[in-house]
XYZ file of C-alpha atoms in Angstrom:
523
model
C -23.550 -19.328 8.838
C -20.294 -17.764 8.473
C -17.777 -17.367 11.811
C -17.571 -14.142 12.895
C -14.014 -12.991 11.443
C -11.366 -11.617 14.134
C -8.858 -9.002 13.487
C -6.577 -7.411 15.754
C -7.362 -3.909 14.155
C -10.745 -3.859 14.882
C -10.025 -4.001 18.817
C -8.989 -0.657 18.522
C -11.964 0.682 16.564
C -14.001 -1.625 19.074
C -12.346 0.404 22.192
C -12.758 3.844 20.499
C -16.303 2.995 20.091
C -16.431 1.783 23.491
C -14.113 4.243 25.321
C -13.465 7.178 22.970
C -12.173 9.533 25.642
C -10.078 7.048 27.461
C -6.564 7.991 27.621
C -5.001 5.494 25.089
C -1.151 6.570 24.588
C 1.128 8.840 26.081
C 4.277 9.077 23.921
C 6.611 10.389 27.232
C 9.717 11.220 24.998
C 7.307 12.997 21.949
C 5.159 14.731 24.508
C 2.218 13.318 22.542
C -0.889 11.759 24.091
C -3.693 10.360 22.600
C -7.807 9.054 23.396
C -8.641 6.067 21.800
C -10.914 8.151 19.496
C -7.675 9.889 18.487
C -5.976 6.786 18.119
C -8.018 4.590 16.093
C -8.626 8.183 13.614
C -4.686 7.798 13.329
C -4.721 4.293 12.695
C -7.327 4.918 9.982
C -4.988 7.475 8.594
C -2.391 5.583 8.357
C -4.427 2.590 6.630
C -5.067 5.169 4.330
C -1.621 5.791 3.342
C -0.206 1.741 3.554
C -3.532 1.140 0.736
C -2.416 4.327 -1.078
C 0.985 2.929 -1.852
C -0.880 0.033 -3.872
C -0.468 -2.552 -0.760
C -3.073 -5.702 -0.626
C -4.318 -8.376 1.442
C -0.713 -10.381 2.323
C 1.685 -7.625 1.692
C 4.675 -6.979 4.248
C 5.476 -3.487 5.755
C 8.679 -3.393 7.407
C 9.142 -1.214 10.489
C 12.138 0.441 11.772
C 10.898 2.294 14.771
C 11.748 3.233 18.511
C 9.134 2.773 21.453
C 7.026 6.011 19.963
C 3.517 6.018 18.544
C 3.481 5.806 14.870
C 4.655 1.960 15.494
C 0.914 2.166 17.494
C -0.344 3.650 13.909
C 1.307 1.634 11.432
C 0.508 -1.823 13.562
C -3.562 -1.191 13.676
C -3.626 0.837 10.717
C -1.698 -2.379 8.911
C -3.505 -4.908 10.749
C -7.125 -3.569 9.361
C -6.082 -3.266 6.069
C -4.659 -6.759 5.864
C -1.118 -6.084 5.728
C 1.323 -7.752 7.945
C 3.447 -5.973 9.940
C 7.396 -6.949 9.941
C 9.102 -5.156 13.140
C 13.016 -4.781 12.323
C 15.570 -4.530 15.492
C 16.760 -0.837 15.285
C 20.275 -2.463 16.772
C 21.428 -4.488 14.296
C 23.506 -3.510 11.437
C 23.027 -2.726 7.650
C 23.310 -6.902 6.668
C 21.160 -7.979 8.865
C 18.434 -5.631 8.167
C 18.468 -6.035 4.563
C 18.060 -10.120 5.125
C 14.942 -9.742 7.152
C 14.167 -7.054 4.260
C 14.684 -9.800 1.425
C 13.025 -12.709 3.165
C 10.116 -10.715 4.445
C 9.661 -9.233 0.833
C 8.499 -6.183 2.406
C 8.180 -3.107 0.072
C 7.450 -0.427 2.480
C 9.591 0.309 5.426
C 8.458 2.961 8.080
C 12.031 4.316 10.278
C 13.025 6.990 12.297
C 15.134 9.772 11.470
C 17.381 8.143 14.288
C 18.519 5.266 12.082
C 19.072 6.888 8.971
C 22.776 5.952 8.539
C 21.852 2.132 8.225
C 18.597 2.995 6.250
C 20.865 4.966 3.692
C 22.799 1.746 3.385
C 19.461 -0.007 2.639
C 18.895 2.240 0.192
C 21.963 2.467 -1.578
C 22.703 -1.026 -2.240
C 21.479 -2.538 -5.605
C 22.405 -6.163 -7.478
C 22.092 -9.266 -5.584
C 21.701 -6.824 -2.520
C 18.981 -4.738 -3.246
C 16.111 -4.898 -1.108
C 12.281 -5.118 -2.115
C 11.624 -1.788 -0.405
C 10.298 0.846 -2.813
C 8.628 2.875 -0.673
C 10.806 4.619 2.328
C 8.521 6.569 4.858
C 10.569 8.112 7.380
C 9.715 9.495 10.627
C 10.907 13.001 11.093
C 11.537 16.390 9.437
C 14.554 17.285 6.520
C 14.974 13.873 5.192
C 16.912 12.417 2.305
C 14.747 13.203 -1.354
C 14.020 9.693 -1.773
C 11.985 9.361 1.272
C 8.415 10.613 2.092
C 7.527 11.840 5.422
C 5.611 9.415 6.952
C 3.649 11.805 9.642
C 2.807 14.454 7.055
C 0.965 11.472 5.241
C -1.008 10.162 7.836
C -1.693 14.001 8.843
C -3.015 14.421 5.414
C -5.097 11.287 4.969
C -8.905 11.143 4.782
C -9.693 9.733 9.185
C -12.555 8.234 7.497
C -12.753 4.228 8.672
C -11.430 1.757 6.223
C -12.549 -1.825 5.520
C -11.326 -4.347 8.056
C -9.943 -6.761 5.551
C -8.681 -10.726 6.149
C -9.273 -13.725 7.919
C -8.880 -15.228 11.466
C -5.476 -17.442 9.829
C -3.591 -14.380 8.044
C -0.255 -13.376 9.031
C -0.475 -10.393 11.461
C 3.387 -10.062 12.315
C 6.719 -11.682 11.082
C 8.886 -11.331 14.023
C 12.503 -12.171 13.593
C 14.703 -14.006 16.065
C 18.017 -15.485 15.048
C 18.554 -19.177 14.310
C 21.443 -21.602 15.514
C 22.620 -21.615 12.087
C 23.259 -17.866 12.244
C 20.265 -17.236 9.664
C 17.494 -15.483 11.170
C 14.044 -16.845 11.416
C 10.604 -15.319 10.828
C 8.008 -16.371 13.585
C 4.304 -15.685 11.933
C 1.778 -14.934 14.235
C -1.968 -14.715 12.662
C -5.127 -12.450 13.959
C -5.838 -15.802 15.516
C -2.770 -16.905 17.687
C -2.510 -12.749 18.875
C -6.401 -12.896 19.931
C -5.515 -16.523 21.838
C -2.158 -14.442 22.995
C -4.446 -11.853 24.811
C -6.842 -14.011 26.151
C -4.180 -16.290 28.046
C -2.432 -12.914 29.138
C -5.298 -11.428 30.382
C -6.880 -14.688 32.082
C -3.474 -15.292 33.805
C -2.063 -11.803 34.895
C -3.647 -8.971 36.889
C -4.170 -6.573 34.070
C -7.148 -4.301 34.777
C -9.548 -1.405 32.764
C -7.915 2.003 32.827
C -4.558 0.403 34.050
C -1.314 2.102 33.131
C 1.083 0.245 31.813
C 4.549 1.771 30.698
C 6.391 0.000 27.918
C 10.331 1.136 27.917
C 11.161 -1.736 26.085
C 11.900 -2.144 22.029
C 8.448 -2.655 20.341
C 10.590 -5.671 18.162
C 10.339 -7.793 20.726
C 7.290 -9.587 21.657
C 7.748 -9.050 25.115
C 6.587 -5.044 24.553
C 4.517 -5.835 21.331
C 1.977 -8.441 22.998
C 1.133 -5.683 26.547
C 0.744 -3.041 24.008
C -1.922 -5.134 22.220
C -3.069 -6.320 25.553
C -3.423 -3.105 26.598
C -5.784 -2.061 23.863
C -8.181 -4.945 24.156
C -8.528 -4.336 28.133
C -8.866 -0.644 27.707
C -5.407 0.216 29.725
C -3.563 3.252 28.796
C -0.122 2.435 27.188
C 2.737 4.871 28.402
C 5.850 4.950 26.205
C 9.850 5.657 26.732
C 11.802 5.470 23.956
C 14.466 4.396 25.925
C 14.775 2.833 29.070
C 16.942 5.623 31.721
C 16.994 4.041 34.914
C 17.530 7.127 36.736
C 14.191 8.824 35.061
C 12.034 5.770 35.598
C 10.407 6.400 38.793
C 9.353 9.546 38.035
C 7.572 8.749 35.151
C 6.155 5.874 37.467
C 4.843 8.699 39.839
C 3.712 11.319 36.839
C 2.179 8.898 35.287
C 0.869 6.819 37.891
C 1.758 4.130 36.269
C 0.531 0.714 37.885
C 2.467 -2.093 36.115
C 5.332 -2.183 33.993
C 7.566 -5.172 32.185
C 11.602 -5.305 33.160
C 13.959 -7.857 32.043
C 16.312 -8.494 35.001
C 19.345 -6.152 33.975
C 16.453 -3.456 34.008
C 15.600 -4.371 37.335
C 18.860 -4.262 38.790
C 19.742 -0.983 37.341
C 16.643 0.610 38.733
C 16.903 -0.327 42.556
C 19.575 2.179 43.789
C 17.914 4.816 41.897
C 14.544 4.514 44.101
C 13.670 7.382 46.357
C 11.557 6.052 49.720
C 9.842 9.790 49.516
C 8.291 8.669 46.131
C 6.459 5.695 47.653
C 3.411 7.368 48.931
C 2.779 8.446 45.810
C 3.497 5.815 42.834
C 0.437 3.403 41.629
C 2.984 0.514 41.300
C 1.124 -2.676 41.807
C 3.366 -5.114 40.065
C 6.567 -6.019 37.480
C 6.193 -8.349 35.258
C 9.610 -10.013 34.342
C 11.356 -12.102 32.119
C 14.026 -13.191 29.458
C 15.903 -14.508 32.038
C 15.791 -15.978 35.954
C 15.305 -13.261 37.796
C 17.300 -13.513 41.362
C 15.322 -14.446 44.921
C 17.087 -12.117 46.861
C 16.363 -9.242 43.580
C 12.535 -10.327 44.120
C 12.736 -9.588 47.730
C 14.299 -6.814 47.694
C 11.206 -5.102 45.539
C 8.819 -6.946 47.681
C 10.287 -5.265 50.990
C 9.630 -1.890 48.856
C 6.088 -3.056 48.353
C 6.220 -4.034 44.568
C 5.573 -7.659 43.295
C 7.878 -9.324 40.457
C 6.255 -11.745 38.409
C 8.185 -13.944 36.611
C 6.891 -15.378 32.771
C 8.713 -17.634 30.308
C 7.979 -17.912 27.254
C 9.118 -17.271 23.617
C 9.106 -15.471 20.551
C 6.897 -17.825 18.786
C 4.699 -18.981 21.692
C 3.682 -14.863 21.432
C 5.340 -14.391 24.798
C 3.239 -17.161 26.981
C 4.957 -20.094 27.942
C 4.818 -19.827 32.649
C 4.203 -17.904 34.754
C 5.226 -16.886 38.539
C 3.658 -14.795 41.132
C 6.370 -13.331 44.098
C 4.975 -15.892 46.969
C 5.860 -18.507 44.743
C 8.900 -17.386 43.312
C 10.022 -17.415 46.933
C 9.222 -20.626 47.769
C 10.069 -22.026 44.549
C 13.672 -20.590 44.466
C 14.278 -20.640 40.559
C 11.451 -21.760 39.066
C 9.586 -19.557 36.116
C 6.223 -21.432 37.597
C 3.280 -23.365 36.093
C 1.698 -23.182 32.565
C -0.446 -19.810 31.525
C -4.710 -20.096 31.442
C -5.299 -21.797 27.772
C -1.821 -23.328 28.137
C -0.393 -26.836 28.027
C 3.462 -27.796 29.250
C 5.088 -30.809 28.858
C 8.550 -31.832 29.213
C 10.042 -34.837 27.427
C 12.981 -37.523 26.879
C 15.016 -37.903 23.453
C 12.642 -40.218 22.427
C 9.760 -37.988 22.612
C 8.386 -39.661 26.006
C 6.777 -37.448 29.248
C 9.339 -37.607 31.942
C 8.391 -37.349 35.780
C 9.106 -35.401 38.348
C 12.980 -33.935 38.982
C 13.794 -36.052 35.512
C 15.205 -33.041 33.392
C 14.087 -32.704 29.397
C 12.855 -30.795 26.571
C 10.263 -28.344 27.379
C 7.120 -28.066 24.943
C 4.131 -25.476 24.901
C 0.970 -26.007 23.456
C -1.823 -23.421 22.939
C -3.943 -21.551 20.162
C -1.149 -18.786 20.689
C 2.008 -20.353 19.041
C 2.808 -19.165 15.817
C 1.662 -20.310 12.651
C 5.287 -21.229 11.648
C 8.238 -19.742 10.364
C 7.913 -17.035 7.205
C 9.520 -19.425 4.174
C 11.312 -22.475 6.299
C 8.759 -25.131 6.050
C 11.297 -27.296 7.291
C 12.215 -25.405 10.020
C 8.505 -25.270 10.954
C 7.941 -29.034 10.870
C 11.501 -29.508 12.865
C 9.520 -26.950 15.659
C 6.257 -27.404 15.472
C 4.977 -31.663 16.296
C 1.568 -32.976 16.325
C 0.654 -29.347 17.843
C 3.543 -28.788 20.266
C 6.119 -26.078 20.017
C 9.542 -27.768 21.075
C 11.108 -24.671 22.574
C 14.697 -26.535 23.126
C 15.095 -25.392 26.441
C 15.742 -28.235 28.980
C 13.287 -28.377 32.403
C 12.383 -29.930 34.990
C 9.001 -30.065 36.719
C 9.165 -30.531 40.997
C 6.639 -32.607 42.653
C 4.195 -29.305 42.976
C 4.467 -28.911 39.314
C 6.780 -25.670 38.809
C 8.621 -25.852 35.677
C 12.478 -24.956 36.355
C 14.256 -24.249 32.998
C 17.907 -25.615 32.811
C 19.259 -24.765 29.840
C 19.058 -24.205 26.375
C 19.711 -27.083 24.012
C 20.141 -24.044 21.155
C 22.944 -22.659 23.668
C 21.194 -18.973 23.087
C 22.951 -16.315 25.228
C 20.492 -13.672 27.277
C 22.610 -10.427 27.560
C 20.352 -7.599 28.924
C 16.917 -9.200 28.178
C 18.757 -9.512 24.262
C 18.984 -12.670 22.517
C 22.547 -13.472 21.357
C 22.943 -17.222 19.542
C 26.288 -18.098 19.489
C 26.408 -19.183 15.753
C 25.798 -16.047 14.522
C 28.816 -14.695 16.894
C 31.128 -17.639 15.529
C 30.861 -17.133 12.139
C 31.765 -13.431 12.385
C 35.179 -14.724 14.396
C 35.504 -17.420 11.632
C 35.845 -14.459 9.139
C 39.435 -13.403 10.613
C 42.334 -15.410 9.366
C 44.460 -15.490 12.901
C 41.143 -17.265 14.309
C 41.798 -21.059 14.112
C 38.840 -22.605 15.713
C 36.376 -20.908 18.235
C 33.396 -21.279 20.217
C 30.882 -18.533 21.660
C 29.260 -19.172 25.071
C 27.293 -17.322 27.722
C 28.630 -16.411 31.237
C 27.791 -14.536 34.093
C 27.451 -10.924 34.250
C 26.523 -8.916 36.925
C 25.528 -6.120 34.581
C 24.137 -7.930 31.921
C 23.134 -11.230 33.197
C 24.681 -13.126 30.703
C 27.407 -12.358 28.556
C 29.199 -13.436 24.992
C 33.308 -14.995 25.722
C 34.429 -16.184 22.759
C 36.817 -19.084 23.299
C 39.598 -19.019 20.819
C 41.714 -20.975 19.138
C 44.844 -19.182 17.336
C 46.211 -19.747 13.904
C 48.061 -16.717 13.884
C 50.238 -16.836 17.706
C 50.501 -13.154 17.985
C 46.861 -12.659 17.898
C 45.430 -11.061 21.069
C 41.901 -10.174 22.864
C 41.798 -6.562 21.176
C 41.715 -7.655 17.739
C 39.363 -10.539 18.334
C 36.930 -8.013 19.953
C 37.403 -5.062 17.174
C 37.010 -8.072 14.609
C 33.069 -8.381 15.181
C 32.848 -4.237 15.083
C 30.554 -3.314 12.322
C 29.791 -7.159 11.869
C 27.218 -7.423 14.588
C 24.787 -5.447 16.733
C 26.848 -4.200 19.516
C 24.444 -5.971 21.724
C 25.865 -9.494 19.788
C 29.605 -8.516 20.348
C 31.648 -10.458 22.593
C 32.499 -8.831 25.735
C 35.682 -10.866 26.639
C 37.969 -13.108 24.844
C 40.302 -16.460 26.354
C 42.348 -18.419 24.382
C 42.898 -22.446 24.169
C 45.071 -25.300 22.525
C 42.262 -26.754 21.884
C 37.877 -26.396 21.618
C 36.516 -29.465 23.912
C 34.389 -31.231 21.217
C 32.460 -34.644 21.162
C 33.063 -37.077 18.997
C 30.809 -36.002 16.344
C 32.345 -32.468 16.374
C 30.027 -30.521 18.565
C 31.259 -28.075 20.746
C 31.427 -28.941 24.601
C 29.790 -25.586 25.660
C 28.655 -27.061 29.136
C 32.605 -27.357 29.906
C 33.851 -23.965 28.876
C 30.962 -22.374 30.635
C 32.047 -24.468 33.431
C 35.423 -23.395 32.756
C 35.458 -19.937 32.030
C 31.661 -19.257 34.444
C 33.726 -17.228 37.130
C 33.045 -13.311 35.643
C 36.215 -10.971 34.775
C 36.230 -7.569 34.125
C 34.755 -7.429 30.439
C 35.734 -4.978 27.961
C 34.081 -1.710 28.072
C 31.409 -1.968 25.803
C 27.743 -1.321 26.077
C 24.485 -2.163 24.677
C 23.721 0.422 22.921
C-alpha cells in the first residue's frame, strides 16, 4: 500500500476546504486581505502560470519579493506544482544575486517593481555572467518590455485546482545563507523536513486556531518563512508589513489584534520607547517570539512588566528554524541561556574528537530531527562536512548547565549577527582584500547597541596614508549595506596562530568596547 504523499501545498487547499472563510492574509502595506478560499484560488492561479511557462517536477523559481502576498502565491502555488521555490535577499547586490541565480539554475524569477535597478542588471548581463532566468515576472504596473506582469497573469489564469505533484523527499525551498569561504550555500529543505518543521513548532510553542500572527520580517529568511507556513497548517491568520517601522507597530498590533509576533532583538529594542500604556487595554499581545541573537534579561523584563512574554528560540537556517527554545520564567532564571531542545528534537554538544561532553564543559553544538535540511543545493561535500551519522553540526560552541539549558558561546564559523542579519566575515574580507592600500585584514563582530553586533574590520596598511573613509567606501556597491563594515582600526600586525588563522577571540577582546560607528544603516 502506498504512503500517503505529503506536500506543503496541499495544506492550504486542506485549510480552504476546512476553513474557507477564515481570514487567511492581510497584506497591511497593499491593503489586500484574503480568506483561505481566496487564497488557495490564488495559489491555484499562480500554479497555473509557473506550469504555463513550461516548468516541471524539480524546476527552480527564484523569488525577489518584499513581505507582500504574491510570495504567499508563488510559494503554494510552486509547492503544488512541484517546483521549488528559491527566495533571493532583496538586500544584496547585483553579484550576489546572479550567483544564487546560476547555482540555483532557476529560470523564472518573480520581483518587485522595488528592486528593479538590480533586476535590470540581472538582465543585462550576458557571457560567462548570464543568468538561467528566461522568464522575468515582475510585480507591479509600467515595467521594462522584457518583463511580464506577474499579477495580471495570475488574475487571468483558469482558479481551477491543479494536480498536487511530487514526493515526501523533493526539494521544497533552496534557501541561501553565506559560507565561511565567502561562497554562499543553498540549504534544501523537502515537503518532508517543512511538515517535521511545523510539527516541532507547533508541539513546542503556543500557536493557536484563528491566532494572528504579524510577520514584519523578510520572507528570505526562515525565521518569517517557517510561521507563515505554520500559520497555514494551524489555521492562524498571517498579517504582513513590508517593512518593519517601529513607530507604526503597535498600532497595527491593536488594529489588527494581533496576538503573537517574531522580533529579532534590534527590533525589540527599537520598539519599547515607542509603546503607548493607553494602547494596553486594547492589544491581543500574548507573546514575542525571539531570536538570531541573545536577547538581554533586563530587555525580557522590561516587556514582561508591560505584560508581554519573550520567548527565546535558536536555531538555524538549515535546521528550518528549530534548534531551543525559551519561555520568559526561564529566561530569567537562566540568565543567557536560549533553553532546552524543541518537541521532535535532539541536542547534543561535543569535544574535537566527536565525544558528549558534561555539564559546564563547553563544545560543538549538534541538532538532530526529521526537520534539518536535506543538504546543501550542489556541495555534496559541504553536506557530508555538516551533516554526520544524522546530526547537523551547527559550529556554534555551548554549554549545557546541570538543569540542561543549552547556553551558546560562540560561533566556531565567527558569523557576525547585525540586526537579526547574518554577516560572515569572509565574505567582508575578501571585498577589503580587493583594495591595493589593504595589506592584511580581519573582519569581526562587536557590540552594538543599535544593532547588536556589528562588522570592524581590522586593518593592516600597505599603502600608510590609507584611512577609515576609504576602507569603508571600498565595500560600497561590493556588499549589501547590511554586510558593510561599520567602523575601521588599524594594526602592525593581524594576531594569527601558527597555522595562519586569524585570532578573532583577541581583537574582539581588543577592540569589544563600542565607538561611535559610521553613519550607515541597514537598509
Amino acid at each position: 500500500m502506498r504512503k500517503a504523499v505529503v506536500n506543503v501545498g496541499s495544506h492550504l487547499r486542506k485549510r480552504a476546504e476546512l476553513n474557507p472563510a477564515l481570514e487567511a492574509l492581510v497584506d497591511e502595506t497593499a491593503g489586500r486581505r484574503f480568506t483561505f478560499a481566496e487564497l488557495d484560488e490564488r495559489a491555484n492561479r499562480a500554479a497555473r502560470v509557473l506550469t504555463g511557462l513550461g516548468l516541471g517536477r524539480g524546476d527552480r523559481v527564484a523569488v525577489l519579493l518584499p513581505t507582500a502576498h504574491q510570495f504567499v502565491e508563488v510559494f503554494y502555488g510552486a509547492a503544488r506544482a512541484g517546483l521549488v521555490v528559491v527566495p533571493l535577499n532583496w538586500r544584496l547586490v547585483a553579484n550576489e544575486l546572479a550567483f544564487m541565480l546560476r547555482d540555483s539554475g532557476a529560470t523564472v524569477l518573480v520581483f518587485d517593481a522595488e528592486y528593479d535597478a538590480v533586476v535590470a542588471e540581472l538582465h543585462e548581463r550576458d557571457g560567462n555572467d548570464r543568468t538561467p532566468v528566461a522568464h522575468w515576472l515582475r510585480v507591479g504596473a509600467d515595467g521594462p518590455a522584457w518583463a511580464t506582469d506577474f499579477d495580471a497573469l495570475v488574475d487571468q489564469a483558469a482558479p481551477q485546482p491543479v494536480s498536487v505533484v511530487g514526493d515526501d523527499d523533493d526539494p521544497l525551498f533552496i534557501m541561501y545563507t553565506s559560507g565561511t569561504t565567502g561562497l554562499p550555500k543553498g540549504a534544501v529543505h523537502t515537503h518532508d523536513s517543512v511538515q517535521w518543521c511545523l510539527l516541532t513548532m507547533l508541539a513546542s510553542v503556543d500557536m493557536r486556531f484563528r491566532d494572528r500572527y504579524l510577520i514584519s520580517l523578510p520572507l528570505f529568511h526562515v525565521a518569517a518563512l517557517a510561521p507563515l507556513v505554520g500559520c497555514v497548517y494551524r489555521g492562524a491568520t498571517i498579517v504582513m508589513l513590508r517593512q518593519f517601522d517601529p513607530k507604526r507597530i503597535w498600532e497595527v498590533f491593536r488594529d489588527e489584534q494581533i496576538t503573537t509576533t517574531l522580533a529579532v532583538p534590534a527590533m525589540l529594542n527599537f520598539m519599547l520607547p515607542t509603546y503607548q500604556p493607553e494602547l494596553r487595554e486594547s492589544l491581543a499581545l500574548r507573546w514575542i517570539m525571539s531570536g538570531a541573537s541573545p536577547v538581554p534579561p533586563s530587555l525580557i523584563k522590561s516587556y514582561a512588566d508591560l505584560g508581554f512574554e519573550v520567548h527565546q528560540v535558536y536555531g538555524l537556517t538549515e535546521s528550518c528554524g528549530p534548534g531551543c527554545v525559551i519561555g520568559p520564567d526561564d529566561a530569567m532564571s537562566h540568565i543567557g541561556s536560549t533553553g532546552k531542545a524543541f518537541f521532535h528534537t535532539d541536542i547534543r554538544i561535543i569535544d574535537e574528537q566527536g565525544a558528549e561532553v558534561g555539564a559546564g564543559v563547553p563544545g560543538e553544538i549538534l541538532i538532530r530531527g526529521r526537520h534539518i535540511m536535506a543538504g546543501y543545493w550542489n556541495r555534496p561535500d559541504a553536506t557530508a562536512e555538516t551533516i554526520i551519522d544524522g546530526w547537523l553540526h551547527t559550529g556554534d560552541i555551548a554549554v549545557r548547565d546541570a538543569d540542561g539549558f543549552v547556553y551558546i558561546q560562540d560561533r566556531i564559523k565567527d558569523m557576525i549577527i547585525s540586526g537579526g542579519e547574518n554577516v560572515y566575515p569572509a565574505e567582508v574580507e575578501d571585498a577589503l582584500l580587493s583594495h591595493p592600500g589593504i595589506a592584511d585584514v580581519a573582519v569581526v563582530g562587536i557590540p552594538s547597541a543599535k544593532w547588536g553586533e556589528s562588522p570592524l574590520a581590522v586593518v593592516v596598511r600597505a599603502n600608510p596614508e590609507l584611512d577609515e573613509a576609504a576602507v569603508l567606501a571600498h565595500c560600497e556597491g561590493k556588499l549589501a549595506r547590511y554586510k558593510l563594515p561599520k567602523r575601521a582600526v588599524f594594526v602592525d600586525a593581524i594576531p594569527r596562530t601558527p597555522t595562519g588563522k586569524a585570532l578573532k577571540r583577541v581583537l574582539r577582546e581588543q577592540f569589544s568596547v563600542p565607538a561611535p560607528e559610521s553613519p550607515r544603516n541597514h537598509p
